[in-house]
Coordinates of C-alpha atoms in Angstrom, one line a residue:
L1 CA 23.3 -20.9 6.3
E2 CA 24.1 -24.1 4.5
S3 CA 21.6 -26.9 3.8
S4 CA 23.7 -29.2 5.8
M5 CA 23.4 -27.1 9.0
L6 CA 22.7 -29.1 12.1
R7 CA 19.3 -28.7 13.5
H8 CA 19.4 -27.2 16.9
S9 CA 17.3 -24.6 18.9
G10 CA 17.5 -21.0 17.9
V11 CA 18.4 -21.4 14.3
T12 CA 16.4 -21.1 11.0
L13 CA 16.8 -24.3 9.2
I14 CA 17.5 -24.2 5.5
G15 CA 17.2 -27.6 4.0
H16 CA 14.6 -30.2 2.9
S17 CA 15.2 -33.1 5.1
L18 CA 12.5 -34.0 7.7
S19 CA 13.1 -33.0 11.3
E20 CA 14.6 -35.6 13.6
G21 CA 11.5 -35.5 15.7
E22 CA 9.2 -36.2 12.8
T23 CA 11.4 -39.0 11.5
K24 CA 11.5 -40.7 14.8
Y25 CA 7.7 -40.3 15.3
L26 CA 7.1 -41.9 11.8
S27 CA 9.4 -44.8 12.5
G28 CA 7.1 -45.9 15.4
R29 CA 4.0 -45.0 13.5
K30 CA 5.0 -47.2 10.5
L31 CA 5.3 -50.2 12.8
S32 CA 1.8 -49.7 13.9
V33 CA 0.6 -49.3 10.4
Q34 CA 2.4 -52.5 9.4
K35 CA 0.6 -54.4 12.2
W36 CA -2.7 -53.0 11.0
L37 CA -2.0 -54.2 7.4
V38 CA -1.1 -57.7 8.6
K39 CA -4.2 -57.8 10.7
N40 CA -6.3 -56.9 7.6
N41 CA -4.7 -59.6 5.5
I42 CA -2.4 -57.2 3.6
P43 CA 1.1 -58.5 4.6
C44 CA 4.1 -56.4 3.7
S45 CA 7.6 -55.5 4.7
L46 CA 8.3 -52.3 6.6
S47 CA 9.6 -50.7 3.4
E48 CA 6.3 -51.5 1.6
V49 CA 4.1 -49.8 4.2
P50 CA 2.2 -47.1 2.3
N51 CA 2.5 -43.5 3.4
I52 CA -1.1 -42.5 3.8
A53 CA -2.3 -39.0 4.6
I54 CA -5.8 -38.0 5.7
L55 CA -6.6 -34.4 4.6
G56 CA -9.5 -32.1 5.6
S57 CA -10.5 -29.0 3.7
G58 CA -11.9 -25.8 5.1
G59 CA -15.5 -24.8 5.4
G60 CA -16.1 -23.3 8.8
Q61 CA -18.1 -25.3 11.3
R62 CA -19.4 -27.5 8.5
A63 CA -15.8 -28.7 8.0
M64 CA -15.2 -29.1 11.7
V65 CA -18.3 -31.2 12.3
G66 CA -17.8 -33.0 8.9
M67 CA -14.3 -33.9 9.7
L68 CA -15.4 -35.1 13.1
G69 CA -18.0 -37.4 11.5
S70 CA -15.5 -38.7 8.9
L71 CA -12.9 -39.5 11.5
S72 CA -15.4 -41.1 13.8
Q73 CA -16.6 -43.5 11.1
M74 CA -12.9 -44.1 10.1
G75 CA -12.3 -45.2 13.7
E76 CA -15.4 -47.3 13.8
Q77 CA -14.3 -49.1 10.6
G78 CA -10.8 -49.6 11.9
L79 CA -9.3 -47.4 9.1
L80 CA -7.6 -44.6 11.2
D81 CA -4.8 -47.0 12.1
A82 CA -3.7 -46.9 8.4
A83 CA -2.9 -43.2 8.3
L84 CA 0.6 -41.9 8.8
Y85 CA -0.3 -38.2 8.6
M86 CA -3.3 -36.0 9.1
S87 CA -3.5 -32.4 7.9
G88 CA -6.2 -29.7 7.7
V89 CA -6.9 -26.1 6.8
S90 CA -9.4 -23.8 8.4
G91 CA -12.4 -25.6 9.9
S92 CA -10.8 -29.0 9.8
T93 CA -8.0 -27.8 12.0
W94 CA -10.6 -26.9 14.7
C95 CA -11.6 -30.6 14.7
M96 CA -8.0 -31.7 14.8
A97 CA -7.1 -29.4 17.7
S98 CA -10.2 -30.7 19.6
L99 CA -9.1 -34.3 19.1
Y100 CA -5.4 -33.9 19.7
E101 CA -5.9 -32.3 23.0
K102 CA -6.3 -35.9 24.2
A103 CA -3.1 -38.1 24.0
N104 CA -3.6 -41.0 21.6
W105 CA -7.1 -40.0 20.8
S106 CA -7.4 -42.2 17.7
S107 CA -7.3 -45.4 19.8
D108 CA -9.8 -43.9 22.3
K109 CA -13.3 -43.5 20.9
E110 CA -14.3 -41.6 24.0
Q111 CA -12.5 -38.4 22.9
I112 CA -14.8 -38.0 19.8
K113 CA -17.8 -38.4 22.1
V114 CA -16.4 -35.8 24.4
V115 CA -15.9 -33.3 21.6
V116 CA -19.4 -33.9 20.2
E117 CA -21.0 -33.4 23.7
R118 CA -19.0 -30.2 24.1
L119 CA -20.0 -28.8 20.7
G120 CA -23.6 -29.5 21.3
H121 CA -24.0 -28.5 25.0
G122 CA -20.8 -26.7 26.1
S123 CA -20.2 -23.0 26.6
V124 CA -17.4 -20.6 27.5
S125 CA -18.6 -17.5 29.3
L126 CA -18.2 -14.1 27.9
M127 CA -16.1 -13.2 30.9
E128 CA -13.6 -16.1 30.2
R129 CA -13.3 -15.0 26.6
F130 CA -12.6 -11.4 27.5
A131 CA -10.1 -12.6 30.1
Q132 CA -8.3 -14.5 27.3
L133 CA -8.4 -11.4 25.0
N134 CA -6.8 -9.4 27.8
K135 CA -4.1 -12.1 28.2
Y136 CA -3.3 -11.9 24.5
F137 CA -3.2 -8.1 24.7
Q138 CA -0.7 -8.2 27.6
T139 CA 1.6 -10.9 26.3
N140 CA 1.6 -10.6 22.5
D141 CA 3.8 -7.9 20.9
N142 CA 2.0 -8.4 17.6
F143 CA -1.5 -8.2 18.9
S144 CA -3.9 -8.0 15.9
L145 CA -7.5 -8.8 14.9
T146 CA -6.5 -12.5 14.9
D147 CA -6.1 -12.2 18.8
V148 CA -9.6 -10.7 18.9
W149 CA -11.0 -13.5 16.7
A150 CA -9.2 -16.2 18.6
A151 CA -10.1 -15.1 22.0
L152 CA -13.8 -13.9 21.4
V153 CA -15.0 -16.1 18.6
M154 CA -13.1 -19.4 18.6
P155 CA -14.2 -20.5 22.1
E156 CA -17.7 -19.9 21.0
I157 CA -17.2 -22.3 18.1
V158 CA -15.1 -25.0 19.6
M159 CA -16.5 -24.5 23.2
K160 CA -13.1 -24.5 24.9
I161 CA -10.1 -22.2 25.6
D162 CA -7.1 -24.5 25.0
E163 CA -3.8 -23.0 26.4
S164 CA -1.7 -26.0 25.4
T165 CA 0.7 -25.6 22.5
L166 CA 1.5 -27.6 19.3
S167 CA 5.0 -28.5 20.5
N168 CA 3.3 -30.2 23.5
Y169 CA 2.2 -32.9 21.1
Q170 CA 5.7 -34.1 20.4
T171 CA 5.6 -37.1 22.9
C172 CA 2.0 -37.8 23.7
H173 CA 0.6 -38.9 20.3
D174 CA 2.7 -41.9 19.3
K175 CA -0.5 -43.8 18.4
D176 CA -2.1 -41.0 16.3
P177 CA -1.4 -39.9 12.7
Y178 CA 1.2 -37.1 12.7
P179 CA -0.6 -33.7 12.7
I180 CA 0.1 -30.8 10.3
F181 CA -1.7 -27.5 10.6
T182 CA -1.6 -25.1 7.7
V183 CA -1.7 -21.3 7.3
T184 CA -0.7 -18.9 4.5
N185 CA 1.4 -15.8 4.2
Q186 CA -1.0 -12.9 3.5
D187 CA 1.7 -10.6 2.4
C188 CA 2.7 -12.5 -0.8
K189 CA 0.2 -15.4 -1.1
Y190 CA -0.5 -14.5 -4.8
E191 CA 3.1 -13.3 -5.8
C192 CA 5.4 -15.7 -4.0
E193 CA 7.5 -18.0 -6.2
G194 CA 6.8 -21.2 -4.5
D195 CA 4.3 -22.2 -1.8
P196 CA 3.4 -19.4 0.5
S197 CA 1.7 -21.5 3.0
P198 CA 3.7 -22.6 6.1
G199 CA 2.9 -26.0 7.6
L200 CA 3.1 -26.4 11.4
T201 CA 3.9 -29.7 13.0
P202 CA 4.7 -30.5 16.7
H203 CA 8.4 -30.3 15.8
E204 CA 8.9 -27.6 13.2
A205 CA 7.1 -25.0 11.2
G206 CA 7.9 -23.5 7.8
Y207 CA 7.7 -23.4 4.0
T208 CA 7.7 -26.8 2.4
L209 CA 9.0 -25.9 -1.1
A210 CA 11.5 -23.3 0.1
G211 CA 12.9 -25.8 2.6
A212 CA 13.0 -23.1 5.4
F213 CA 12.0 -24.2 8.9
V214 CA 12.1 -23.3 12.5
E215 CA 11.4 -25.2 15.7
T216 CA 7.6 -24.9 16.4
S217 CA 8.3 -23.6 19.8
N218 CA 10.2 -20.7 18.3
F219 CA 7.7 -19.9 15.6
G220 CA 6.7 -16.4 16.6
S221 CA 10.1 -15.5 18.3
I222 CA 12.4 -12.8 16.9
F223 CA 15.1 -13.9 14.5
N224 CA 17.7 -12.0 12.5
K225 CA 19.9 -13.5 9.7
G226 CA 18.7 -17.0 10.8
F227 CA 19.5 -16.8 14.5
L228 CA 17.2 -16.3 17.4
T229 CA 17.6 -13.0 19.0
K230 CA 14.7 -13.0 21.4
R231 CA 12.5 -15.9 22.5
K232 CA 8.7 -15.2 22.6
P233 CA 6.0 -17.5 24.0
E234 CA 4.6 -20.1 21.6
M235 CA 1.2 -19.4 20.4
D236 CA -1.4 -21.5 22.3
M237 CA -3.9 -23.8 20.5
T238 CA -6.8 -21.4 20.8
Y239 CA -4.8 -18.8 19.0
L240 CA -3.5 -21.4 16.4
Q241 CA -7.1 -22.4 15.7
G242 CA -8.0 -18.7 15.2
L243 CA -5.1 -18.2 12.9
C244 CA -5.9 -21.3 10.8
G245 CA -9.6 -20.3 10.6
S246 CA -9.2 -16.6 10.0
A247 CA -11.2 -16.4 6.8
L248 CA -12.3 -12.9 7.7
A249 CA -8.6 -11.8 7.4
D250 CA -9.2 -11.4 3.6
K251 CA -11.0 -8.1 3.4
E252 CA -12.4 -8.8 -0.1
V253 CA -13.9 -12.1 1.0
I254 CA -15.7 -10.7 4.0
L255 CA -16.9 -7.6 2.1
E256 CA -18.5 -9.9 -0.5
K257 CA -20.1 -12.0 2.3
F258 CA -21.3 -8.8 3.8
K259 CA -22.9 -7.7 0.6
E260 CA -24.7 -11.0 0.3
Y261 CA -25.9 -10.6 3.9
V262 CA -27.3 -7.1 3.3
G263 CA -28.6 -8.1 -0.2
G264 CA -26.1 -6.1 -2.3
M265 CA -24.9 -2.6 -2.0
P266 CA -27.6 -0.5 -0.2
K267 CA -28.9 2.5 -2.2
Y268 CA -28.0 4.9 0.6
I269 CA -24.3 4.0 0.5
T270 CA -22.4 6.9 -1.2
H271 CA -18.8 7.4 -2.2
R272 CA -18.2 8.8 1.3
I273 CA -19.7 5.8 3.2
T274 CA -18.3 2.5 1.8
I275 CA -19.4 -0.9 2.8
A276 CA -16.2 -1.3 4.6
N277 CA -16.9 1.6 6.8
M278 CA -20.2 0.1 7.8
L279 CA -18.6 -3.2 8.7
F280 CA -15.7 -1.7 10.7
V281 CA -18.1 0.6 12.6
T282 CA -20.3 -2.3 13.5
I283 CA -17.3 -4.3 14.8
N284 CA -16.0 -1.3 16.7
Q285 CA -19.4 -0.7 18.4
Y286 CA -19.4 -4.4 19.5
L287 CA -15.9 -4.1 21.0
L288 CA -16.7 -0.8 22.7
T289 CA -19.9 -2.2 24.3
F290 CA -18.3 -5.4 25.6
V291 CA -14.6 -4.9 26.0
V292 CA -15.0 -1.8 28.2
F293 CA -17.9 -3.3 30.1
R294 CA -16.1 -6.6 30.9
L295 CA -12.5 -5.5 31.3
G296 CA -13.1 -2.0 32.8
I297 CA -12.6 1.4 31.5
H298 CA -8.7 1.4 31.6
E299 CA -8.0 -1.9 30.1
G300 CA -10.9 -1.7 27.7
I301 CA -9.8 1.7 26.3
N302 CA -6.2 0.5 25.9
I303 CA -7.3 -2.5 23.8
L304 CA -9.7 -0.3 21.8
K305 CA -6.9 2.2 20.9
F306 CA -5.0 -0.7 19.3
V307 CA -8.0 -2.3 17.6
E308 CA -9.2 0.9 16.1
G309 CA -6.2 1.1 13.7
W310 CA -6.4 -2.6 13.0
L311 CA -10.0 -2.3 12.0
K312 CA -9.2 0.6 9.7
F313 CA -6.5 -1.3 7.9
W314 CA -7.8 -4.8 8.6
I315 CA -4.6 -6.1 10.2
W316 CA -4.6 -9.8 11.0
G317 CA -2.1 -12.6 11.8
T318 CA 0.8 -10.3 12.7
N319 CA 3.9 -12.5 13.5
Y320 CA 7.7 -12.2 13.7
N321 CA 9.3 -13.5 10.5
Y322 CA 11.9 -16.1 11.3
L323 CA 13.3 -15.7 7.8
Y324 CA 14.0 -12.0 8.2
S325 CA 17.4 -11.2 6.5
V326 CA 18.3 -14.8 6.0
N327 CA 21.0 -15.3 3.3
A328 CA 19.2 -17.7 1.0
P329 CA 19.3 -16.7 -2.7
H330 CA 17.1 -19.7 -3.7
I331 CA 14.2 -18.5 -1.6
D332 CA 11.7 -15.9 -2.9
Q333 CA 13.2 -12.7 -1.5
R334 CA 9.8 -11.4 -0.5
L335 CA 9.8 -13.9 2.3
L336 CA 13.0 -12.6 3.7
K337 CA 12.7 -8.8 3.6
R338 CA 10.0 -8.3 6.3
E339 CA 10.8 -8.3 10.0
I340 CA 7.1 -8.8 10.5
T341 CA 4.7 -10.9 8.4
H342 CA 1.0 -11.5 8.4
L343 CA -0.5 -15.0 8.4
E344 CA -4.1 -16.1 7.7
D345 CA -6.4 -18.9 6.8
A346 CA -4.8 -21.1 4.2
G347 CA -8.1 -22.0 2.7
L348 CA -8.3 -18.5 1.2
L349 CA -5.6 -19.6 -1.3
V350 CA -6.2 -23.3 -1.8
N351 CA -9.0 -24.8 0.3
S352 CA -7.1 -28.0 1.1
P353 CA -3.7 -28.9 2.8
Y354 CA -2.4 -30.7 -0.3
M355 CA 0.9 -28.9 -0.2
S356 CA 1.8 -30.2 3.3
A357 CA 1.1 -33.8 2.1
L358 CA 3.0 -33.3 -1.2
R359 CA 6.3 -32.3 0.5
A360 CA 8.6 -34.7 -1.4
E361 CA 10.4 -35.9 1.8
R362 CA 7.2 -37.3 3.2
E363 CA 6.8 -39.6 0.2
I364 CA 3.1 -39.8 0.3
D365 CA 1.6 -42.7 -1.6
L366 CA -2.1 -42.2 -0.9
I367 CA -4.1 -39.2 0.0
I368 CA -7.6 -39.6 1.4
S369 CA -9.1 -36.1 1.0
F370 CA -12.4 -35.2 2.8
D371 CA -13.8 -32.2 1.0
F372 CA -16.1 -29.9 3.0
S373 CA -15.8 -26.8 0.9
E374 CA -18.5 -24.9 -1.1
G375 CA -17.9 -26.0 -4.6
D376 CA -15.3 -28.3 -6.1
P377 CA -11.7 -27.2 -5.4
M378 CA -10.1 -30.1 -7.2
E379 CA -9.3 -28.1 -10.4
V380 CA -7.8 -25.4 -8.3
R381 CA -5.6 -27.8 -6.5
T382 CA -4.4 -29.4 -9.8
K383 CA -3.7 -26.0 -11.3
H384 CA -1.8 -24.9 -8.2
C385 CA 0.4 -28.0 -8.2
N386 CA 1.1 -27.7 -12.0
E387 CA 2.2 -24.1 -11.5
L388 CA 4.6 -25.2 -8.8
G389 CA 5.9 -28.2 -10.8
I390 CA 4.6 -30.7 -8.3
S391 CA 3.4 -34.1 -9.4
F392 CA -0.3 -34.5 -9.0
P393 CA -2.7 -37.0 -10.7
A394 CA -4.9 -36.0 -13.6
I395 CA -8.4 -34.9 -12.4
D396 CA -11.1 -36.3 -14.6
C397 CA -14.3 -34.6 -13.6
T398 CA -17.2 -33.6 -15.7
K399 CA -19.7 -30.8 -15.3
S400 CA -22.1 -33.4 -13.9
D401 CA -19.6 -34.2 -11.2
N402 CA -19.5 -30.6 -10.1
N403 CA -23.2 -30.2 -10.0
S404 CA -24.1 -33.7 -8.7
P405 CA -20.9 -35.2 -7.2
K406 CA -20.6 -38.9 -6.4
G407 CA -19.5 -39.9 -3.0
F408 CA -16.1 -41.4 -3.9
Y409 CA -13.5 -40.6 -6.6
V410 CA -10.1 -42.2 -7.2
F411 CA -7.5 -40.3 -9.2
K412 CA -4.6 -42.7 -9.7
G413 CA -1.1 -41.5 -9.3
V414 CA 1.7 -42.2 -11.8
K415 CA 5.4 -41.9 -11.3
E416 CA 5.9 -39.6 -8.3
A417 CA 2.3 -38.4 -8.0
P418 CA 0.3 -40.1 -5.1
T419 CA -3.1 -41.6 -5.7
V420 CA -5.8 -39.3 -4.5
I421 CA -9.2 -40.3 -3.1
H422 CA -11.6 -37.4 -3.2
I423 CA -14.7 -37.6 -0.9
P424 CA -17.2 -34.7 -1.2
L425 CA -19.2 -34.1 1.9
F426 CA -22.6 -33.8 0.2
N427 CA -23.2 -36.0 -2.8
V428 CA -25.9 -37.9 -4.7
E429 CA -25.2 -41.0 -2.7
N430 CA -25.7 -39.8 0.8
C431 CA -28.1 -36.9 0.1
G432 CA -30.1 -38.1 -2.9
S433 CA -32.8 -35.7 -4.0
E434 CA -32.0 -33.6 -0.9
L435 CA -28.5 -32.5 -2.1
D436 CA -29.4 -28.9 -2.6
A437 CA -31.3 -28.8 0.6
Y438 CA -28.2 -30.0 2.6
I439 CA -25.9 -27.6 0.9
Q440 CA -28.2 -24.7 1.8
K441 CA -28.7 -25.9 5.3
Y442 CA -25.0 -26.1 6.2
T443 CA -23.2 -23.0 5.0
T444 CA -19.7 -21.7 5.7
F445 CA -20.7 -18.5 7.5
Q446 CA -23.5 -19.2 9.9
G447 CA -24.0 -19.5 13.7
A448 CA -23.3 -22.4 15.9
Y449 CA -25.0 -25.7 15.0
S450 CA -27.6 -27.2 17.3
P451 CA -27.0 -30.7 18.7
E452 CA -29.5 -32.1 16.1
M453 CA -27.6 -30.5 13.3
I454 CA -24.3 -31.8 14.6
E455 CA -25.7 -35.3 14.8
D456 CA -27.3 -35.1 11.3
L457 CA -24.1 -33.7 9.7
M458 CA -21.8 -36.2 11.4
K459 CA -24.0 -39.0 10.1
K460 CA -23.9 -37.7 6.6
A461 CA -20.1 -37.4 6.7
G462 CA -19.7 -40.8 8.2
E463 CA -21.9 -42.4 5.5
N464 CA -19.2 -41.5 3.0
V465 CA -16.7 -43.7 4.8
L466 CA -19.2 -46.5 5.6
N467 CA -20.5 -46.7 2.0
H468 CA -17.0 -47.0 0.6
K469 CA -14.9 -49.0 3.2
E470 CA -14.2 -51.7 0.8
H471 CA -13.1 -49.2 -1.9
L472 CA -10.8 -47.6 0.6
M473 CA -9.3 -51.0 1.5
E474 CA -8.8 -51.9 -2.1
E475 CA -6.9 -48.7 -2.8
I476 CA -4.7 -49.3 0.3
K477 CA -4.0 -52.8 -0.9
A478 CA -3.2 -51.6 -4.4
I479 CA -0.7 -49.2 -3.1
V480 CA 1.0 -52.0 -1.1
Q481 CA 1.1 -54.2 -4.1
Q482 CA 2.5 -51.4 -6.3
K483 CA 5.3 -50.8 -3.8
S484 CA 6.0 -54.4 -3.5
G485 CA 6.0 -54.9 -7.3
T486 CA 3.3 -57.5 -7.2
M487 CA 0.6 -55.5 -8.9
P488 CA -0.1 -56.4 -12.6
S489 CA 1.3 -53.7 -14.9
S490 CA -2.2 -53.1 -16.4
C491 CA -3.4 -51.9 -13.0
L492 CA -0.7 -49.2 -12.8
I493 CA -2.1 -47.1 -15.6
A494 CA -3.9 -44.0 -14.4

């Protein structure tokens, strides 16, 4: 397959150019951003319009609600119209999916209210969730624990079963930032030469650095040597949210959390009864009790036969590999050898979707990064980019910044590196002396938030935008001046 191959249905695309759909989408979006800039007294030509990406980190429901609060305030302050892209990992993708279910949601403040109301007071019955599980079991060749997670747990978090697909977003979001969802390849996430985290957009999905893509509607279909051999149904948004937020897919992570939950390794655990056995038996008992009861003996037992093996080996995110047997010497061969691959939460590798924004062809000038993670991942991101040879601004953070973060950081980009605005969810500005209390109140692994907790967390996240609206506008203006060549040279030094 040559890099110049025409993009058409049923072919693995080897090349780095943006898809025709994304390019067309961005042309219209840039006109909207230009109008916004002029409205805010930042006149510029179309070529000087800055490419701005809003990023949301992972962090479970804390990230979902925090992202919702951040975007709500961005909308209130008229800042959403400046963004060309929006990308998330893990919990932030749950927020994105909930908003993008409504066409042109960013110009309709009602959709955020709808999502908030649903999170606080909605519900999806156990019967509906098990019906969804049965549907996945009947239709998915690669049924795995991600199907169980997506069907049984995700509706309990986002309070909806969404059977639409990402490719449905191609034509109904011309007034919204272009969405990018991110997952990672579990099979080679630590060994892959390049970025092992596929990005999924309404038009195509694939590996950014490798330059290997497939149409989103065919992501999950069967390919051989770059050509479609059997089309499979596109994953729905409930499954995609489960895939993006499958932190439990990493056995080591969940076992550590389980040890924390039980207070360390219980004394009665011997070499014959590992903590993994305890966890798997608990899950199996849950499924046996409810699956059989809700779906009936026949269907329930059929599902449990499959799940039993997956629990034993902890199999998640099974998906047909569209790169199987592709002739592409420049791509890490580990991405090409497997007919089946396993995908999981990208936040388990790097808890922010920086790689999707840093795709060279997107020419991002400014990143507005909302950080909802536990701890400071900025150093991890910098190290990851450096290892991959990707331009990223120098991060100047002290130990004090890690323990008592401020509410707004600007890391100036030089040469090809974008400027990065880093906004920690909880900081000394919006939490004051209650910083530790807020961190302990909203953890990554905990049950659904009450309406009061949702309101409180959204307010805290929104304060970060409200407190720094002027700073955000200054950085946007600085990027425009830099692109137009009107910024004083002294201001271009990082």
